Amino acid sequence: NAKENGKNKYSYFDPQLQQIIKEKADLTKCLRDAIENEKMAVYYQLQILIKNNQDKIIGVEALIRWKDKEKGIISPDQFIPLAEETALIIPLGNWIIKEVMKQLKEWENDSIKKDWRISINISYRQFEQENFLEILTSLIEEYKINPSKLRLELTENLLIKDTQNVLRKINHLHKMGITLSIDDFGTGYSSLAYLKQLSINELKIDQSFIRDLVVDPNDSIIVETMLSIGSKFNLEVIAEGVETKEQHSKLSSMGCNLFQGYLFGKPSLPKFL
Ligand code: C2E
Ligand code: MG
Ligand code: MG
Ligand code: MG
């Protein structure tokens, strides 16, 4: 009965709950080990500008992967939330930034890739760190990176958390020459007020609006609105999760010219780019 269930739910001796706690502890241990022993890899996915039938790769997005001997490649959706909860996102995030710097350094010798920018996903836990800007600055100096080669992807939910702190950091990043993107635009709990307050460069239309774009008129309305907001605020707008030619041509006809998705390339190791 309900009372018994309710009580059971919070009991220390609930075997199911014990099982969940144990699995989480095990996974946390594995994750810590994976970070320490660099069992992580940064994959990259192309971002393309298509205008007047001419296309050009403008950059890539860095996407983390966990390589486990038994489980194979584990996708970030399966461990980033845990990394955020356990603060392991801090060492992991720093490691990713460093890998990206090394990659930019390596591409300096490539006649084509030297012009590419790299976008990095930044979690709130990472961004709110008091020394986040210091770490970033010292790595930029260490690797002698041109800050304009870096773009940080933040989510809307981050922008409403600790507004003063966030505002200060975003202004600082802007002064440093690092550009900013709002990831998963339209899926968060934010208001649009930040568009007038913050120095943002790009909106990323979430793939949930692209998926059924060709068949769902509501998605057309949403995407058109986002493109219009972007153009009025002088922001770049990139569509993510573009998988089909139909989605691409529909987006083109709406005036979108920046794309990312399987149609143009899956996330892959840098040597396959
Ligand atoms: P996101 O930043 O919105 O990244 C886009 C996700 O869509 C990626 O999933 C990418 O592989 C996937 N994707 C790209 N094109 C297509 C497509 O055409 N169709 C479909 N169905 N999916 C596509 P991924 O790599 O599994 O990453 C998931 C999320 O994990 C990311 O969403 C991001 O929020 C987070 N994440 C990934 N790497 C990092 C990282 O280095 N740091 C942090 N903090 N978060 C990360
Ligand atoms: Mg992203
Ligand atoms: Mg996204
Ligand atoms: Mg996402």
XYZ file of N, CA, C and O in Angstrom, residues 72-265:
776
model
N 33.256 0.419 -24.491
C 33.458 1.124 -25.764
C 33.369 2.622 -25.572
O 33.696 3.145 -24.516
N 32.866 3.312 -26.612
C 32.774 4.766 -26.526
C 31.511 5.192 -25.788
O 30.412 4.810 -26.169
N 31.684 5.951 -24.730
C 30.536 6.411 -23.942
C 30.274 7.876 -24.274
O 31.191 8.698 -24.290
N 29.004 8.195 -24.555
C 28.689 9.557 -24.996
C 28.487 10.487 -23.795
O 28.133 10.053 -22.703
N 28.748 11.775 -24.003
C 28.740 12.737 -22.885
C 27.412 12.820 -22.133
O 27.418 13.090 -20.939
N 26.285 12.587 -22.818
C 25.011 12.625 -22.111
C 24.986 11.627 -20.954
O 24.239 11.790 -19.996
N 25.814 10.577 -21.051
C 25.832 9.551 -20.016
C 26.773 9.840 -18.857
O 26.761 9.125 -17.869
N 27.638 10.861 -18.993
C 28.522 11.123 -17.864
C 28.711 12.596 -17.520
O 29.160 12.911 -16.416
N 28.357 13.526 -18.414
C 28.515 14.957 -18.086
C 27.640 15.343 -16.874
O 28.124 16.014 -15.961
N 26.366 14.912 -16.820
C 25.572 15.255 -15.638
C 26.219 14.775 -14.328
O 26.244 15.494 -13.342
N 26.774 13.559 -14.348
C 27.447 13.032 -13.156
C 28.719 13.835 -12.860
O 29.028 14.141 -11.710
N 29.429 14.189 -13.912
C 30.650 14.989 -13.741
C 30.315 16.351 -13.141
O 31.060 16.881 -12.318
N 29.149 16.886 -13.521
C 28.732 18.182 -12.969
C 28.377 18.032 -11.493
O 28.775 18.831 -10.653
N 27.656 16.962 -11.181
C 27.204 16.722 -9.821
C 28.374 16.497 -8.864
O 28.336 16.896 -7.713
N 29.418 15.845 -9.353
C 30.546 15.470 -8.495
C 31.713 16.448 -8.605
O 32.756 16.210 -8.013
N 31.537 17.510 -9.361
C 32.575 18.520 -9.581
C 33.754 17.996 -10.404
O 34.736 18.699 -10.613
N 33.649 16.759 -10.886
C 34.711 16.240 -11.761
C 34.754 17.006 -13.088
O 35.719 16.924 -13.837
N 33.697 17.759 -13.356
C 33.646 18.575 -14.567
C 34.776 19.619 -14.571
O 35.211 20.053 -15.638
N 35.262 19.987 -13.380
C 36.324 20.993 -13.305
C 37.630 20.461 -13.917
O 38.110 21.019 -14.899
N 38.182 19.353 -13.373
C 39.394 18.824 -14.028
C 39.133 18.390 -15.473
O 39.969 18.618 -16.351
N 37.973 17.790 -15.720
C 37.656 17.343 -17.073
C 37.579 18.538 -18.029
O 38.163 18.525 -19.118
N 36.869 19.567 -17.598
C 36.715 20.766 -18.423
C 38.061 21.420 -18.725
O 38.300 21.849 -19.856
N 38.920 21.478 -17.702
C 40.242 22.056 -17.926
C 41.052 21.228 -18.912
O 41.769 21.759 -19.750
N 40.914 19.919 -18.786
C 41.629 19.026 -19.703
C 41.166 19.262 -21.147
O 41.974 19.344 -22.070
N 39.852 19.412 -21.330
C 39.301 19.632 -22.668
C 39.837 20.935 -23.261
O 40.258 20.981 -24.426
N 39.852 21.993 -22.434
C 40.346 23.286 -22.925
C 41.801 23.137 -23.391
O 42.176 23.628 -24.455
N 42.578 22.425 -22.601
C 43.986 22.223 -22.954
C 44.120 21.446 -24.269
O 44.932 21.798 -25.123
N 43.331 20.394 -24.424
C 43.360 19.604 -25.666
C 43.011 20.479 -26.875
O 43.613 20.357 -27.943
N 42.022 21.340 -26.687
C 41.597 22.226 -27.771
C 42.722 23.191 -28.148
O 42.989 23.434 -29.327
N 43.427 23.695 -27.138
C 44.559 24.598 -27.401
C 45.637 23.877 -28.215
O 46.184 24.427 -29.169
N 45.938 22.652 -27.799
C 46.944 21.853 -28.527
C 46.521 21.659 -29.978
O 47.335 21.720 -30.891
N 45.229 21.414 -30.155
C 44.703 21.198 -31.499
C 44.839 22.455 -32.356
O 45.256 22.390 -33.515
N 44.504 23.601 -31.769
C 44.630 24.865 -32.500
C 46.083 25.104 -32.886
O 46.380 25.560 -33.997
N 46.980 24.775 -31.948
C 48.428 24.926 -32.180
C 48.837 24.070 -33.388
O 49.527 24.526 -34.287
N 48.389 22.817 -33.365
C 48.751 21.890 -34.440
C 48.222 22.388 -35.788
O 48.918 22.311 -36.800
N 47.015 22.902 -35.790
C 46.397 23.362 -37.037
C 47.044 24.631 -37.578
O 46.807 25.011 -38.722
N 47.826 25.307 -36.770
C 48.502 26.512 -37.271
C 49.398 26.195 -38.468
O 49.699 27.052 -39.281
N 49.835 24.932 -38.549
C 50.705 24.526 -39.655
C 49.938 23.951 -40.837
O 50.526 23.431 -41.784
N 48.623 24.005 -40.780
C 47.805 23.446 -41.852
C 47.193 24.607 -42.636
O 46.532 25.478 -42.060
N 47.436 24.605 -43.949
C 47.050 25.767 -44.746
C 45.541 26.041 -44.718
O 45.110 27.176 -44.873
N 44.734 25.001 -44.509
C 43.287 25.191 -44.463
C 42.780 25.327 -43.027
O 42.075 26.265 -42.677
N 43.173 24.389 -42.181
C 42.611 24.340 -40.821
C 43.093 25.472 -39.931
O 42.521 25.718 -38.870
N 44.123 26.176 -40.355
C 44.624 27.283 -39.522
C 43.569 28.379 -39.344
O 43.635 29.156 -38.393
N 42.600 28.428 -40.260
C 41.542 29.442 -40.151
C 40.349 28.981 -39.311
O 39.437 29.755 -39.054
N 40.350 27.708 -38.911
C 39.191 27.193 -38.192
C 39.158 27.678 -36.742
O 40.190 27.817 -36.100
N 37.941 27.871 -36.288
C 37.708 28.233 -34.899
C 37.223 26.967 -34.184
O 36.657 26.083 -34.819
N 37.465 26.872 -32.894
C 36.914 25.734 -32.137
C 35.934 26.230 -31.081
O 36.243 27.118 -30.294
N 34.739 25.641 -31.096
C 33.725 25.922 -30.074
C 33.820 24.884 -28.968
O 33.902 23.684 -29.242
N 33.811 25.349 -27.728
C 33.876 24.432 -26.582
C 32.619 24.588 -25.730
O 32.210 25.702 -25.418
N 32.040 23.457 -25.332
C 30.900 23.485 -24.417
C 31.404 23.731 -22.997
O 32.311 23.052 -22.530
N 30.792 24.696 -22.329
C 31.204 25.007 -20.962
C 30.013 24.819 -20.021
O 28.958 25.425 -20.215
N 30.178 23.969 -19.026
C 29.124 23.742 -18.034
C 29.062 24.897 -17.042
O 30.059 25.564 -16.799
N 27.905 25.047 -16.451
C 27.747 26.111 -15.453
C 28.731 25.947 -14.301
O 29.367 26.907 -13.875
N 28.874 24.729 -13.802
C 29.802 24.450 -12.688
C 31.214 24.949 -13.001
O 31.940 25.394 -12.132
N 31.572 24.817 -14.265
C 32.900 25.206 -14.724
C 32.985 26.738 -14.834
O 33.934 27.348 -14.368
N 31.960 27.302 -15.420
C 31.926 28.742 -15.679
C 31.874 29.543 -14.378
O 32.460 30.616 -14.268
N 31.174 29.019 -13.377
C 30.989 29.756 -12.121
C 32.246 29.716 -11.246
O 32.355 30.471 -10.291
N 33.189 28.826 -11.561
C 34.444 28.766 -10.800
C 35.085 30.137 -10.745
O 35.195 30.812 -11.770
N 35.523 30.502 -9.562
C 36.092 31.822 -9.376
C 37.280 32.058 -10.312
O 37.470 33.157 -10.820
N 38.079 31.012 -10.500
C 39.299 31.202 -11.299
C 39.153 30.756 -12.759
O 40.147 30.537 -13.445
N 37.908 30.634 -13.214
C 37.706 30.169 -14.597
C 38.448 31.054 -15.613
O 39.149 30.557 -16.505
N 38.311 32.365 -15.469
C 38.956 33.272 -16.419
C 40.480 33.217 -16.315
O 41.175 33.280 -17.325
N 40.964 33.076 -15.086
C 42.415 32.992 -14.880
C 42.988 31.756 -15.565
O 44.007 31.828 -16.252
N 42.321 30.642 -15.372
C 42.783 29.393 -15.987
C 42.810 29.530 -17.515
O 43.800 29.201 -18.172
N 41.712 30.060 -18.039
C 41.603 30.226 -19.484
C 42.711 31.151 -20.009
O 43.385 30.846 -20.995
N 42.896 32.272 -19.316
C 43.907 33.246 -19.729
C 45.312 32.638 -19.693
O 46.103 32.828 -20.623
N 45.601 31.895 -18.624
C 46.960 31.364 -18.522
C 47.204 30.291 -19.587
O 48.303 30.187 -20.124
N 46.167 29.528 -19.928
C 46.333 28.533 -20.998
C 46.515 29.210 -22.356
O 47.309 28.769 -23.186
N 45.785 30.293 -22.572
C 45.910 31.034 -23.827
C 47.336 31.562 -23.985
O 47.931 31.503 -25.062
N 47.881 32.043 -22.853
C 49.255 32.554 -22.901
C 50.260 31.429 -23.088
O 51.189 31.530 -23.881
N 50.021 30.341 -22.356
C 50.942 29.199 -22.446
C 51.022 28.661 -23.876
O 52.104 28.402 -24.401
N 49.865 28.526 -24.519
C 49.854 27.945 -25.868
C 49.917 29.004 -26.973
O 49.905 28.673 -28.144
N 49.974 30.261 -26.552
C 50.027 31.373 -27.511
C 48.929 31.253 -28.573
O 49.167 31.224 -29.780
N 47.703 31.172 -28.066
C 46.536 31.023 -28.936
C 45.934 32.401 -29.221
O 45.896 33.259 -28.353
N 45.469 32.593 -30.430
C 44.697 33.791 -30.742
C 43.278 33.592 -30.164
O 42.566 32.690 -30.603
N 42.878 34.399 -29.189
C 41.584 34.187 -28.509
C 40.397 34.150 -29.471
O 39.376 33.522 -29.178
N 40.535 34.810 -30.620
C 39.417 34.807 -31.570
C 39.206 33.426 -32.192
O 38.207 33.185 -32.869
N 40.132 32.513 -31.945
C 39.984 31.145 -32.442
C 39.113 30.297 -31.518
O 38.775 29.160 -31.820
N 38.774 30.883 -30.370
C 37.977 30.154 -29.377
C 36.570 30.703 -29.308
O 36.361 31.919 -29.306
N 35.616 29.802 -29.255
C 34.235 30.213 -29.016
C 33.707 29.343 -27.878
O 33.910 28.134 -27.881
N 33.059 29.958 -26.895
C 32.501 29.186 -25.780
C 31.003 29.035 -25.959
O 30.305 30.006 -26.252
N 30.519 27.806 -25.814
C 29.079 27.535 -25.889
C 28.505 27.448 -24.483
O 28.896 26.595 -23.690
N 27.600 28.362 -24.196
C 26.944 28.393 -22.888
C 25.466 28.110 -23.097
O 24.934 28.335 -24.175
N 24.802 27.623 -22.049
C 23.361 27.413 -22.194
C 22.598 28.561 -21.536
O 23.117 29.239 -20.661
N 21.367 28.741 -21.980
C 20.533 29.825 -21.452
C 20.386 29.757 -19.940
O 20.370 30.792 -19.263
N 20.265 28.547 -19.416
C 20.057 28.401 -17.973
C 21.196 29.012 -17.170
O 20.991 29.501 -16.072
N 22.380 28.982 -17.757
C 23.550 29.567 -17.093
C 23.408 31.078 -16.964
O 23.827 31.678 -15.977
N 22.780 31.687 -17.966
C 22.730 33.146 -18.032
C 21.839 33.773 -16.965
O 21.942 34.949 -16.672
N 20.938 32.974 -16.387
C 20.021 33.556 -15.409
C 20.415 33.208 -13.978
O 19.760 33.601 -13.034
N 21.487 32.464 -13.820
C 21.805 31.981 -12.465
C 22.327 33.064 -11.538
O 21.663 33.488 -10.638
N 23.546 33.502 -11.770
C 24.156 34.494 -10.883
C 24.507 35.677 -11.768
O 25.643 35.887 -12.145
N 23.483 36.461 -12.081
C 23.583 37.405 -13.190
C 24.809 38.314 -13.148
O 25.469 38.501 -14.158
N 25.086 38.872 -11.972
C 26.212 39.819 -11.871
C 27.532 39.153 -12.228
O 28.326 39.660 -13.014
N 27.739 38.006 -11.625
C 28.949 37.226 -11.848
C 29.077 36.815 -13.321
O 30.132 36.956 -13.944
N 27.966 36.345 -13.876
C 27.946 35.908 -15.263
C 28.205 37.095 -16.201
O 29.018 37.008 -17.130
N 27.552 38.198 -15.906
C 27.697 39.409 -16.714
C 29.158 39.878 -16.742
O 29.708 40.183 -17.795
N 29.761 39.894 -15.572
C 31.154 40.326 -15.448
C 32.074 39.414 -16.280
O 32.913 39.884 -17.043
N 31.855 38.120 -16.160
C 32.713 37.175 -16.883
C 32.526 37.285 -18.394
O 33.472 37.237 -19.163
N 31.275 37.432 -18.810
C 31.003 37.521 -20.243
C 31.627 38.783 -20.838
O 32.229 38.747 -21.919
N 31.528 39.883 -20.103
C 32.163 41.118 -20.582
C 33.674 40.961 -20.695
O 34.287 41.425 -21.653
N 34.242 40.308 -19.701
C 35.681 40.067 -19.699
C 36.094 39.203 -20.907
O 37.039 39.518 -21.622
N 35.346 38.135 -21.135
C 35.639 37.246 -22.268
C 35.563 38.027 -23.576
O 36.408 37.873 -24.465
N 34.540 38.868 -23.675
C 34.353 39.679 -24.870
C 35.564 40.594 -25.104
O 36.072 40.695 -26.220
N 36.032 41.208 -24.015
C 37.212 42.081 -24.130
C 38.451 41.304 -24.532
O 39.316 41.817 -25.229
N 38.524 40.049 -24.075
C 39.669 39.203 -24.440
C 39.636 38.803 -25.916
O 40.626 38.334 -26.460
N 38.472 38.936 -26.544
C 38.342 38.553 -27.947
C 37.810 37.149 -28.153
O 37.818 36.619 -29.262
N 37.331 36.553 -27.043
C 36.730 35.220 -27.142
C 35.247 35.393 -27.444
O 34.565 36.198 -26.807
N 34.739 34.665 -28.440
C 33.334 34.837 -28.798
C 32.453 33.818 -28.066
O 32.924 32.783 -27.611
N 31.179 34.148 -27.972
C 30.259 33.332 -27.189
C 29.041 32.899 -27.999
O 28.549 33.640 -28.853
N 28.589 31.702 -27.692
C 27.444 31.136 -28.385
C 26.427 30.653 -27.355
O 26.809 30.162 -26.296
N 25.144 30.816 -27.662
C 24.107 30.252 -26.799
C 23.679 28.917 -27.391
O 23.057 28.855 -28.454
N 24.037 27.849 -26.690
C 23.756 26.493 -27.152
C 22.306 26.118 -26.835
O 21.718 26.651 -25.895
N 21.759 25.219 -27.620
C 20.407 24.698 -27.382
C 19.396 25.839 -27.245
O 18.477 25.777 -26.421
N 19.587 26.880 -28.044
C 18.753 28.075 -27.941
C 17.278 27.718 -28.051
O 16.871 26.981 -28.943
N 16.502 28.246 -27.125
C 15.062 28.009 -27.158
C 14.591 26.877 -26.273
O 13.389 26.661 -26.127
N 15.513 26.154 -25.655
C 15.095 25.024 -24.816
C 15.231 25.324 -23.330
O 14.810 24.538 -22.499
N 15.835 26.461 -22.982
C 16.095 26.757 -21.572
C 14.979 27.529 -20.909
O 13.916 27.750 -21.490
N 15.236 27.962 -19.688
C 14.241 28.700 -18.913
C 14.519 30.189 -18.915
O 14.090 30.915 -18.043
N 15.291 30.631 -19.882
C 15.746 32.004 -19.830
C 14.750 32.962 -20.464
O 13.863 32.573 -21.211
N 14.899 34.227 -20.153
C 14.166 35.251 -20.872
C 15.084 35.750 -21.976
O 16.260 35.435 -21.999
N 14.544 36.544 -22.867
C 15.385 37.043 -23.960
C 16.149 38.300 -23.555
O 16.921 38.838 -24.331
N 15.955 38.723 -22.285
C 16.568 39.971 -21.839
C 18.081 39.967 -22.011
O 18.684 41.007 -22.247
N 18.680 38.779 -21.916
C 20.140 38.736 -22.006
C 20.653 39.186 -23.377
O 21.784 39.635 -23.511
N 19.789 39.095 -24.379
C 20.241 39.482 -25.719
C 20.639 40.952 -25.785
O 21.491 41.345 -26.563
N 19.998 41.780 -24.946
C 20.335 43.195 -24.981
C 21.437 43.558 -23.984
O 22.045 44.604 -24.076
N 21.667 42.644 -23.016
C 22.658 42.955 -21.976
C 24.023 42.364 -22.254
O 25.037 42.897 -21.817
N 24.034 41.231 -22.928
C 25.273 40.466 -23.000
C 25.896 40.500 -24.387
O 25.195 40.548 -25.396
N 27.214 40.479 -24.410
C 27.926 40.450 -25.687
C 28.003 39.021 -26.196
O 28.965 38.318 -25.947
N 26.954 38.651 -26.893
C 26.881 37.295 -27.434
C 27.049 37.370 -28.945
O 26.663 38.357 -29.571
N 27.645 36.346 -29.534
C 27.926 36.374 -30.964
C 27.052 35.444 -31.787
O 26.863 35.648 -32.974
N 26.557 34.387 -31.151
C 25.896 33.336 -31.937
C 24.761 32.676 -31.157
O 24.844 32.498 -29.951
N 23.727 32.305 -31.889
C 22.670 31.461 -31.343
C 22.730 30.114 -32.053
O 22.869 30.056 -33.276
N 22.635 29.031 -31.279
C 22.580 27.700 -31.897
C 21.172 27.173 -31.760
O 20.698 26.895 -30.660
N 20.497 27.044 -32.891
C 19.130 26.513 -32.867
C 19.208 25.037 -32.482
O 19.874 24.245 -33.150
N 18.510 24.680 -31.424
C 18.575 23.308 -30.926
C 18.026 22.317 -31.955
O 17.075 22.618 -32.682
N 18.609 21.121 -31.955
C 18.201 20.126 -32.948
C 16.753 19.663 -32.779
O 16.159 19.157 -33.736
N 16.183 19.884 -31.602
C 14.783 19.487 -31.413
C 13.834 20.294 -32.317
O 12.729 19.850 -32.610
N 14.271 21.484 -32.735
C 13.451 22.292 -33.650
C 13.735 21.969 -35.113
O 12.985 22.340 -36.007
N 14.867 21.312 -35.360
C 15.271 20.985 -36.727
C 14.694 19.633 -37.154
O 14.326 19.431 -38.306
N 14.597 18.724 -36.172
C 14.210 17.338 -36.447
C 12.977 17.241 -37.342
O 13.011 16.568 -38.378
N 11.888 17.904 -36.976
C 10.650 17.790 -37.743
C 10.333 19.047 -38.548
O 9.192 19.254 -38.971
N 11.359 19.865 -38.739
C 11.169 21.158 -39.402
C 10.418 21.065 -40.725
O 9.571 21.899 -41.033
N 10.716 20.012 -41.491
C 10.143 19.902 -42.831
C 8.649 19.586 -42.788
O 7.899 19.942 -43.690
N 8.204 18.921 -41.713
C 6.795 18.511 -41.649
C 5.958 19.279 -40.633
O 4.728 19.326 -40.739
N 6.607 19.877 -39.649
C 5.854 20.535 -38.575
C 5.884 22.057 -38.719
O 6.911 22.691 -38.517
N 4.718 22.646 -39.067
C 4.664 24.098 -39.269
C 5.036 24.881 -38.007
O 5.533 26.000 -38.088
N 4.796 24.296 -36.827
C 5.171 24.990 -35.593
C 6.684 25.186 -35.502
O 7.169 26.230 -35.072
N 7.420 24.152 -35.927
C 8.876 24.275 -35.914
C 9.342 25.342 -36.899
O 10.295 26.073 -36.627
N 8.653 25.439 -38.052
C 8.994 26.491 -39.019
C 8.848 27.859 -38.389
O 9.703 28.727 -38.552
N 7.754 28.047 -37.667
C 7.509 29.342 -37.026
C 8.610 29.648 -36.011
O 9.162 30.751 -35.977
N 8.950 28.644 -35.216
C 9.988 28.841 -34.183
C 11.330 29.173 -34.829
O 12.006 30.135 -34.442
N 11.698 28.404 -35.843
C 13.005 28.618 -36.479
C 13.054 29.977 -37.182
O 14.045 30.711 -37.075
N 11.972 30.322 -37.866
C 11.916 31.641 -38.514
C 12.078 32.766 -37.502
O 12.779 33.749 -37.743
N 11.405 32.602 -36.360
C 11.497 33.614 -35.301
C 12.927 33.741 -34.787
O 13.444 34.847 -34.590
N 13.579 32.600 -34.589
C 14.966 32.627 -34.100
C 15.891 33.306 -35.105
O 16.768 34.085 -34.727
N 15.684 32.995 -36.381
C 16.529 33.613 -37.425
C 16.308 35.123 -37.460
O 17.250 35.903 -37.633
N 15.060 35.513 -37.245
C 14.741 36.929 -37.261
C 15.338 37.648 -36.042
O 15.893 38.748 -36.157
N 15.248 37.013 -34.876
C 15.887 37.575 -33.671
C 17.381 37.734 -33.929
O 17.975 38.776 -33.651
N 17.979 36.683 -34.490
C 19.416 36.718 -34.773
C 19.778 37.869 -35.684
O 20.704 38.634 -35.407
N 19.029 38.017 -36.764
C 19.403 39.049 -37.726
C 19.166 40.448 -37.151
O 19.955 41.356 -37.357
N 18.111 40.612 -36.362
C 17.852 41.931 -35.761
C 18.864 42.301 -34.691
O 19.184 43.464 -34.507
N 19.360 41.302 -33.974
C 20.371 41.581 -32.949
C 21.795 41.422 -33.501
O 22.753 41.464 -32.750
N 21.878 41.222 -34.803
C 23.179 41.097 -35.442
C 23.997 39.919 -34.906
O 25.191 40.047 -34.607
N 23.343 38.776 -34.754
C 24.006 37.578 -34.253
C 24.088 36.535 -35.353
O 23.212 36.481 -36.225
N 25.128 35.720 -35.295
C 25.173 34.567 -36.189
C 24.161 33.553 -35.665
O 23.968 33.433 -34.466
N 23.521 32.832 -36.573
C 22.603 31.774 -36.146
C 23.005 30.486 -36.852
O 23.072 30.434 -38.082
N 23.296 29.462 -36.072
C 23.686 28.183 -36.657
C 22.649 27.123 -36.292
O 22.146 27.100 -35.169
N 22.303 26.304 -37.266
C 21.346 25.221 -37.028
C 22.114 23.958 -36.679
O 23.035 23.574 -37.395
N 21.760 23.321 -35.579
C 22.448 22.071 -35.230
C 21.561 20.857 -35.439
O 20.345 20.962 -35.455
N 22.192 19.720 -35.693
C 21.435 18.498 -35.902
C 20.812 18.407 -37.285
O 19.781 17.774 -37.471
N 21.452 19.044 -38.266
C 20.941 18.981 -39.645
C 21.354 17.638 -40.254
O 22.538 17.355 -40.407
N 20.351 16.802 -40.545
C 20.646 15.443 -41.004
C 20.293 15.203 -42.463
O 20.830 14.300 -43.091
N 19.337 15.976 -42.991
C 18.867 15.687 -44.348
C 18.975 16.898 -45.272
O 19.001 18.043 -44.817
N 19.011 16.589 -46.568
C 19.037 17.655 -47.591
C 17.792 18.524 -47.494
O 17.836 19.730 -47.734
N 16.666 17.882 -47.165
C 15.391 18.614 -47.065
C 15.470 19.649 -45.944
O 15.021 20.789 -46.113
N 16.029 19.230 -44.816
C 16.177 20.185 -43.697
C 17.089 21.330 -44.112
O 16.808 22.497 -43.855
N 18.173 20.964 -44.796
C 19.116 21.988 -45.227
C 18.485 22.991 -46.174
O 18.608 24.205 -46.000
N 17.733 22.487 -47.174
C 17.189 23.455 -48.141
C 16.073 24.295 -47.529
O 15.937 25.476 -47.844
N 15.316 23.678 -46.624
C 14.295 24.470 -45.924
C 14.953 25.596 -45.114
O 14.521 26.760 -45.160
N 16.008 25.251 -44.394
C 16.728 26.260 -43.596
C 17.310 27.353 -44.491
O 17.229 28.538 -44.176
N 17.890 26.924 -45.626
C 18.459 27.900 -46.568
C 17.393 28.872 -47.036
O 17.612 30.084 -47.082
N 16.226 28.308 -47.382
C 15.156 29.163 -47.891
C 14.670 30.149 -46.831
O 14.101 31.185 -47.134
N 14.897 29.801 -45.581
C 14.513 30.702 -44.488
C 15.599 31.729 -44.179
O 15.433 32.575 -43.301
N 16.737 31.591 -44.840
C 17.808 32.571 -44.643
C 18.909 32.125 -43.697
O 19.785 32.912 -43.337
N 18.877 30.853 -43.301
C 19.941 30.333 -42.429
C 21.129 29.941 -43.303
O 20.955 29.317 -44.354
N 22.335 30.330 -42.906
C 23.490 29.933 -43.722
C 24.617 29.248 -42.952
O 25.661 28.935 -43.513
N 24.391 28.970 -41.672
C 25.389 28.241 -40.884
C 24.797 26.912 -40.411
O 23.680 26.884 -39.887
N 25.560 25.849 -40.630
C 25.012 24.517 -40.376
C 25.998 23.599 -39.668
O 27.204 23.682 -39.884
N 25.417 22.705 -38.864
C 26.195 21.651 -38.226
C 25.289 20.441 -38.139
O 24.117 20.564 -37.779
N 25.799 19.271 -38.480
C 24.961 18.072 -38.398
C 25.531 16.935 -39.227
O 26.483 17.129 -39.988
N 24.926 15.764 -39.059
C 25.438 14.564 -39.735
C 25.489 14.728 -41.251
O 26.310 14.107 -41.914
N 24.598 15.576 -41.821
C 24.616 15.789 -43.269
C 25.984 16.288 -43.731
O 26.431 15.985 -44.830
N 26.648 17.028 -42.879
C 27.951 17.609 -43.243
C 29.114 16.891 -42.588
O 30.264 17.101 -42.955
N 28.831 16.037 -41.632
C 29.890 15.263 -41.005
C 29.566 14.927 -39.558
O 29.000 15.743 -38.837
